[in-house]
Amino acid sequence: MASIWEYANPKKFIDTSNKVIPMLWVLTIVCLATGLIWGFFFTPDDYRQGSTVKIFYLHVPSALMAINAWFMMLVASLIWIVRRHHVSALAARAAAPVGMVMTLIALFTGAIWGQPMWGTWWAWDPRLTSFLILFLFYLGYIALWEAIENDDTAADLTAVLCLVGSVFAVLSRYAVNFWNQGLHQGASLSLDAEENVADIFWYPALVAMAGFFLLFVVLVLVRTQTEIRARRMRALLARERMQ
Amino acid sequence: MIPDLGKYAEAVLSAYGVSFVLLAAIIWLSMRRARKVRAQLEEVENRLKSQRSQ
């Protein structure tokens, strides 16, 4: 059986990802369209939230991916620190803008939902605040990559920033459990069936979550390929200048 | 076609609008940069290949 480390070879990574990207695009579109159309058009209003419950199909999947994207970056950064595989550092770099967009969607949709439900766009509640800090970490991570010319130095420093930011990714997920204060309700995702939302809202949300997950995966693959090519181009240009 | 969203129509539609714009932006930017970098790399590789053959 092929070892996972074979994919640390940039050529192997590009060849393999080229094979799966078209299929992933199809699955992404099917899942996203099914989940969002089902949720928007074919689910009833909630007896307390009214039609704002339809925001749930965007807010929960994007918030979930905002946190999970940071964990994917953490794993890739750790692989870079331990094994020095360039593809893993570039995959972490590629994931950051996608994670940042997911965080922005979660923040915007949360604010839009909060205004009619809580009577305010924003509150300095533990989960909202930790999510805002996570967004700032994404910005800082992207800026650090852009600011440093040497790829290896950038990968080292951003990996350290990623480790530090992981604290806020964990806080974003568990803030409502750590602190019993603030406006944000408990986790929508829970293994405790009694805490979960009703099935009629839950099933389309699950499909939408699969769609957001697949979108994240396909975008990270495309963007990692781009980062690999950009790195190779920089190396060729540097070699050309030296000749 | 659009379900009756009642008094929250503005909130729901703006949440979907903002999300679609952000998702479309990240997809478009990612694909545009992918195409651009691939073309640039091909150009550099071809240039270096022709320099080597001279």
Tab-separated table of C-alpha atoms in Angstrom:
chain	number	residue	atom	x	y	z
A	1	MET	CA	0.000	0.000	0.000
A	2	ALA	CA	1.259	3.461	-0.863
A	3	SER	CA	2.556	5.527	2.031
A	4	ILE	CA	0.891	8.893	2.720
A	5	TRP	CA	4.352	10.487	2.598
A	6	GLU	CA	4.513	9.808	-1.139
A	7	TYR	CA	2.172	12.772	-1.527
A	8	ALA	CA	4.861	14.990	-0.027
A	9	ASN	CA	6.417	14.759	-3.484
A	10	PRO	CA	5.025	17.853	-5.294
A	11	LYS	CA	4.692	16.080	-8.653
A	12	LYS	CA	2.881	13.129	-7.109
A	13	PHE	CA	0.607	15.520	-5.201
A	14	ILE	CA	-0.296	17.471	-8.357
A	15	ASP	CA	-0.875	14.315	-10.438
A	16	THR	CA	-3.079	12.683	-7.799
A	17	SER	CA	-5.046	15.815	-6.947
A	18	ASN	CA	-5.658	16.456	-10.661
A	19	LYS	CA	-7.444	13.114	-10.785
A	20	VAL	CA	-9.762	13.786	-7.834
A	21	ILE	CA	-10.495	17.524	-8.256
A	22	PRO	CA	-13.148	17.181	-11.036
A	23	MET	CA	-15.050	14.535	-9.051
A	24	LEU	CA	-14.806	16.643	-5.893
A	25	TRP	CA	-16.232	19.688	-7.710
A	26	VAL	CA	-19.255	17.647	-8.805
A	27	LEU	CA	-19.819	16.296	-5.272
A	28	THR	CA	-19.380	19.780	-3.786
A	29	ILE	CA	-21.957	21.342	-6.093
A	30	VAL	CA	-24.436	18.490	-5.534
A	31	CYS	CA	-24.110	18.608	-1.721
A	32	LEU	CA	-24.125	22.411	-1.444
A	33	ALA	CA	-27.091	22.808	-3.809
A	34	THR	CA	-29.060	19.971	-2.183
A	35	GLY	CA	-28.428	21.128	1.394
A	36	LEU	CA	-29.116	24.810	0.791
A	37	ILE	CA	-32.120	24.352	-1.528
A	38	TRP	CA	-33.618	21.767	0.838
A	39	GLY	CA	-33.023	24.021	3.844
A	40	PHE	CA	-34.220	27.237	2.209
A	41	PHE	CA	-37.238	26.024	0.236
A	42	PHE	CA	-38.432	22.830	1.874
A	43	THR	CA	-38.152	23.246	5.636
A	44	PRO	CA	-40.702	24.981	7.861
A	45	ASP	CA	-40.103	28.037	10.022
A	46	ASP	CA	-39.071	27.446	13.617
A	47	TYR	CA	-41.773	28.251	16.205
A	48	ARG	CA	-39.443	30.664	18.050
A	49	GLN	CA	-36.992	31.886	15.403
A	50	GLY	CA	-39.438	32.106	12.491
A	51	SER	CA	-37.783	32.067	9.075
A	52	THR	CA	-34.393	33.121	10.499
A	53	VAL	CA	-33.826	29.413	11.167
A	54	LYS	CA	-32.867	29.226	7.463
A	55	ILE	CA	-29.651	31.111	8.316
A	56	PHE	CA	-28.665	28.013	10.313
A	57	TYR	CA	-27.820	26.165	7.043
A	58	LEU	CA	-25.093	28.696	6.313
A	59	HIS	CA	-23.974	29.683	9.795
A	60	VAL	CA	-23.312	26.261	11.336
A	61	PRO	CA	-21.421	24.715	8.368
A	62	SER	CA	-19.271	27.820	7.879
A	63	ALA	CA	-18.482	28.089	11.616
A	64	LEU	CA	-17.613	24.405	11.696
A	65	MET	CA	-15.259	24.765	8.731
A	66	ALA	CA	-13.722	27.967	10.143
A	67	ILE	CA	-12.513	25.990	13.161
A	68	ASN	CA	-11.665	22.773	11.281
A	69	ALA	CA	-9.665	24.695	8.667
A	70	TRP	CA	-7.432	25.992	11.440
A	71	PHE	CA	-6.951	22.429	12.734
A	72	MET	CA	-6.055	21.236	9.248
A	73	MET	CA	-3.488	24.082	9.130
A	74	LEU	CA	-2.208	22.995	12.541
A	75	VAL	CA	-1.680	19.393	11.407
A	76	ALA	CA	0.026	20.554	8.189
A	77	SER	CA	2.223	22.971	10.189
A	78	LEU	CA	3.243	20.214	12.598
A	79	ILE	CA	4.167	17.987	9.655
A	80	TRP	CA	6.295	20.858	8.304
A	81	ILE	CA	8.000	21.391	11.677
A	82	VAL	CA	8.703	17.686	12.215
A	83	ARG	CA	9.315	16.337	8.690
A	84	ARG	CA	10.090	19.477	6.634
A	85	HIS	CA	7.774	18.529	3.756
A	86	HIS	CA	7.194	21.647	1.656
A	87	VAL	CA	3.813	20.453	0.382
A	88	SER	CA	2.418	20.418	3.927
A	89	ALA	CA	3.581	23.993	4.603
A	90	LEU	CA	2.096	25.102	1.277
A	91	ALA	CA	-1.170	23.286	2.040
A	92	ALA	CA	-1.424	25.214	5.324
A	93	ARG	CA	-0.809	28.442	3.425
A	94	ALA	CA	-3.419	27.466	0.830
A	95	ALA	CA	-6.054	26.713	3.468
A	96	ALA	CA	-5.805	30.029	5.323
A	97	PRO	CA	-7.800	32.277	2.937
A	98	VAL	CA	-10.516	29.627	2.631
A	99	GLY	CA	-10.719	29.344	6.431
A	100	MET	CA	-10.806	33.120	6.710
A	101	VAL	CA	-13.774	33.321	4.315
A	102	MET	CA	-15.586	30.622	6.325
A	103	THR	CA	-14.960	32.651	9.506
A	104	LEU	CA	-16.267	35.808	7.825
A	105	ILE	CA	-19.430	34.012	6.670
A	106	ALA	CA	-19.972	32.692	10.208
A	107	LEU	CA	-19.483	36.172	11.699
A	108	PHE	CA	-21.748	37.915	9.148
A	109	THR	CA	-24.549	35.370	9.246
A	110	GLY	CA	-24.355	35.281	13.056
A	111	ALA	CA	-24.659	39.072	13.243
A	112	ILE	CA	-27.546	39.123	10.744
A	113	TRP	CA	-29.347	36.407	12.748
A	114	GLY	CA	-28.516	38.063	16.083
A	115	GLN	CA	-30.069	41.420	15.236
A	116	PRO	CA	-33.713	40.211	15.119
A	117	MET	CA	-33.235	37.396	17.678
A	118	TRP	CA	-31.040	39.017	20.344
A	119	GLY	CA	-31.780	42.636	19.448
A	120	THR	CA	-28.120	43.344	18.668
A	121	TRP	CA	-25.682	42.727	15.818
A	122	TRP	CA	-22.828	42.012	18.171
A	123	ALA	CA	-22.144	41.207	21.821
A	124	TRP	CA	-18.827	40.632	23.563
A	125	ASP	CA	-19.925	37.105	24.311
A	126	PRO	CA	-17.181	34.413	24.792
A	127	ARG	CA	-17.922	32.527	21.576
A	128	LEU	CA	-18.360	35.621	19.403
A	129	THR	CA	-15.220	37.220	20.791
A	130	SER	CA	-13.095	34.095	20.363
A	131	PHE	CA	-14.387	33.802	16.801
A	132	LEU	CA	-13.417	37.402	16.074
A	133	ILE	CA	-9.927	36.693	17.462
A	134	LEU	CA	-9.746	33.576	15.271
A	135	PHE	CA	-10.548	35.806	12.269
A	136	LEU	CA	-7.725	38.178	13.292
A	137	PHE	CA	-5.374	35.180	13.557
A	138	TYR	CA	-6.297	34.197	9.998
A	139	LEU	CA	-5.481	37.738	8.831
A	140	GLY	CA	-2.184	37.719	10.723
A	141	TYR	CA	-1.262	34.278	9.366
A	142	ILE	CA	-1.899	35.344	5.745
A	143	ALA	CA	-0.042	38.640	6.268
A	144	LEU	CA	2.978	36.835	7.764
A	145	TRP	CA	3.269	34.541	4.743
A	146	GLU	CA	3.134	37.572	2.434
A	147	ALA	CA	5.624	39.588	4.483
A	148	ILE	CA	8.523	37.111	4.456
A	149	GLU	CA	10.412	36.504	1.241
A	150	ASN	CA	12.166	33.261	2.164
A	151	ASP	CA	9.629	30.422	1.893
A	152	ASP	CA	11.195	28.221	4.582
A	153	THR	CA	11.462	31.055	7.112
A	154	ALA	CA	7.842	32.020	6.377
A	155	ALA	CA	6.757	28.410	6.852
A	156	ASP	CA	8.602	28.209	10.204
A	157	LEU	CA	7.162	31.447	11.592
A	158	THR	CA	3.618	30.848	10.356
A	159	ALA	CA	3.729	27.330	11.838
A	160	VAL	CA	4.471	28.859	15.249
A	161	LEU	CA	1.654	31.393	14.774
A	162	CYS	CA	-0.649	28.513	13.851
A	163	LEU	CA	0.210	26.683	17.075
A	164	VAL	CA	-0.593	29.812	19.119
A	165	GLY	CA	-3.834	30.439	17.202
A	166	SER	CA	-4.993	26.896	17.892
A	167	VAL	CA	-5.826	28.008	21.426
A	168	PHE	CA	-8.449	30.348	19.989
A	169	ALA	CA	-9.718	27.719	17.571
A	170	VAL	CA	-10.365	25.455	20.598
A	171	LEU	CA	-11.908	28.367	22.507
A	172	SER	CA	-14.185	29.165	19.552
A	173	ARG	CA	-15.513	25.615	19.652
A	174	TYR	CA	-15.846	25.217	23.412
A	175	ALA	CA	-16.334	28.785	24.675
A	176	VAL	CA	-20.011	28.155	25.397
A	177	ASN	CA	-19.058	25.145	27.534
A	178	PHE	CA	-16.184	26.873	29.353
A	179	TRP	CA	-18.148	29.973	30.338
A	180	ASN	CA	-21.808	29.883	31.296
A	181	GLN	CA	-22.420	33.426	30.212
A	182	GLY	CA	-23.089	35.339	27.024
A	183	LEU	CA	-25.837	35.208	24.454
A	184	HIS	CA	-24.690	32.382	22.224
A	185	GLN	CA	-26.595	29.134	22.733
A	186	GLY	CA	-24.921	25.757	23.266
A	187	ALA	CA	-23.306	23.754	20.512
A	188	SER	CA	-25.619	22.761	17.656
A	189	LEU	CA	-23.358	19.775	17.037
A	190	SER	CA	-23.453	17.370	19.904
A	191	LEU	CA	-23.344	13.630	20.456
A	192	ASP	CA	-26.129	14.127	22.991
A	193	ALA	CA	-29.289	13.666	20.908
A	194	GLU	CA	-31.372	15.789	23.300
A	195	GLU	CA	-29.210	18.835	22.586
A	196	ASN	CA	-29.444	18.533	18.821
A	197	VAL	CA	-31.925	20.421	16.693
A	198	ALA	CA	-35.002	18.687	15.288
A	199	ASP	CA	-34.402	16.223	12.439
A	200	ILE	CA	-36.385	18.297	9.957
A	201	PHE	CA	-33.741	21.049	10.269
A	202	TRP	CA	-30.873	18.709	11.019
A	203	TYR	CA	-30.797	16.583	7.813
A	204	PRO	CA	-30.499	19.462	5.326
A	205	ALA	CA	-27.918	21.022	7.644
A	206	LEU	CA	-25.872	17.801	7.532
A	207	VAL	CA	-25.929	17.847	3.712
A	208	ALA	CA	-24.932	21.540	3.704
A	209	MET	CA	-22.079	20.716	6.120
A	210	ALA	CA	-20.859	18.013	3.737
A	211	GLY	CA	-21.030	20.597	0.932
A	212	PHE	CA	-18.997	23.171	2.882
A	213	PHE	CA	-16.464	20.477	3.847
A	214	LEU	CA	-16.065	19.330	0.236
A	215	LEU	CA	-15.769	22.929	-0.953
A	216	PHE	CA	-12.991	23.480	1.573
A	217	VAL	CA	-11.167	20.307	0.447
A	218	VAL	CA	-11.407	21.070	-3.274
A	219	LEU	CA	-10.321	24.694	-2.829
A	220	VAL	CA	-7.376	23.672	-0.655
A	221	LEU	CA	-6.278	21.136	-3.293
A	222	VAL	CA	-6.513	23.714	-6.100
A	223	ARG	CA	-4.753	26.373	-4.028
A	224	THR	CA	-2.008	23.955	-2.869
A	225	GLN	CA	-1.298	23.073	-6.501
A	226	THR	CA	-1.011	26.810	-7.205
A	227	GLU	CA	1.365	27.344	-4.272
A	228	ILE	CA	3.543	24.414	-5.437
A	229	ARG	CA	3.738	25.883	-8.958
A	230	ALA	CA	4.430	29.392	-7.620
A	231	ARG	CA	7.247	28.022	-5.441
A	232	ARG	CA	8.763	26.158	-8.393
A	233	MET	CA	8.537	29.315	-10.499
A	234	ARG	CA	10.345	31.352	-7.826
A	235	ALA	CA	13.067	28.700	-7.648
A	236	LEU	CA	13.514	28.658	-11.464
A	237	LEU	CA	13.653	32.457	-11.640
A	238	ALA	CA	16.204	32.566	-8.820
A	239	ARG	CA	18.335	29.978	-10.652
A	240	GLU	CA	18.046	31.984	-13.874
A	241	ARG	CA	19.213	35.164	-12.118
A	242	MET	CA	22.248	33.349	-10.730
A	243	GLN	CA	23.367	32.097	-14.176
B	1	MET	CA	-40.964	30.642	-5.854
B	2	ILE	CA	-39.300	32.151	-2.774
B	3	PRO	CA	-40.990	30.925	0.423
B	4	ASP	CA	-42.797	33.444	2.592
B	5	LEU	CA	-40.103	34.651	4.963
B	6	GLY	CA	-42.392	37.046	6.786
B	7	LYS	CA	-40.882	39.921	8.761
B	8	TYR	CA	-37.420	38.338	8.674
B	9	ALA	CA	-37.146	38.282	4.868
B	10	GLU	CA	-34.508	41.009	4.827
B	11	ALA	CA	-32.315	39.221	7.391
B	12	VAL	CA	-32.554	35.811	5.721
B	13	LEU	CA	-31.976	37.083	2.182
B	14	SER	CA	-29.059	39.292	3.217
B	15	ALA	CA	-27.416	36.357	5.059
B	16	TYR	CA	-27.684	34.228	1.893
B	17	GLY	CA	-26.577	37.145	-0.304
B	18	VAL	CA	-23.443	37.914	1.746
B	19	SER	CA	-22.530	34.217	1.977
B	20	PHE	CA	-22.906	33.595	-1.759
B	21	VAL	CA	-20.839	36.687	-2.596
B	22	LEU	CA	-18.032	35.597	-0.239
B	23	LEU	CA	-18.071	31.990	-1.502
B	24	ALA	CA	-18.116	33.131	-5.142
B	25	ALA	CA	-15.216	35.516	-4.425
B	26	ILE	CA	-12.951	32.859	-2.890
B	27	ILE	CA	-13.750	30.370	-5.673
B	28	TRP	CA	-13.164	32.967	-8.419
B	29	LEU	CA	-9.926	34.288	-6.877
B	30	SER	CA	-8.583	30.754	-6.341
B	31	MET	CA	-9.330	29.660	-9.917
B	32	ARG	CA	-8.016	32.897	-11.440
B	33	ARG	CA	-4.703	32.653	-9.551
B	34	ALA	CA	-4.431	28.945	-10.419
B	35	ARG	CA	-4.738	29.723	-14.141
B	36	LYS	CA	-2.371	32.697	-13.943
B	37	VAL	CA	0.400	30.862	-12.052
B	38	ARG	CA	0.146	27.796	-14.302
B	39	ALA	CA	0.548	29.977	-17.410
B	40	GLN	CA	3.466	31.901	-15.871
B	41	LEU	CA	5.251	28.690	-14.867
B	42	GLU	CA	4.818	27.243	-18.359
B	43	GLU	CA	6.270	30.413	-19.853
B	44	VAL	CA	9.313	30.337	-17.521
B	45	GLU	CA	9.888	26.607	-18.141
B	46	ASN	CA	9.672	27.068	-21.933
B	47	ARG	CA	12.018	30.044	-21.797
B	48	LEU	CA	14.587	28.133	-19.768
B	49	LYS	CA	14.255	25.101	-22.038
B	50	SER	CA	14.908	27.216	-25.142
B	51	GLN	CA	17.888	28.909	-23.437
B	52	ARG	CA	19.376	25.511	-22.623
B	53	SER	CA	18.920	24.228	-26.180
B	54	GLN	CA	20.727	27.268	-27.657
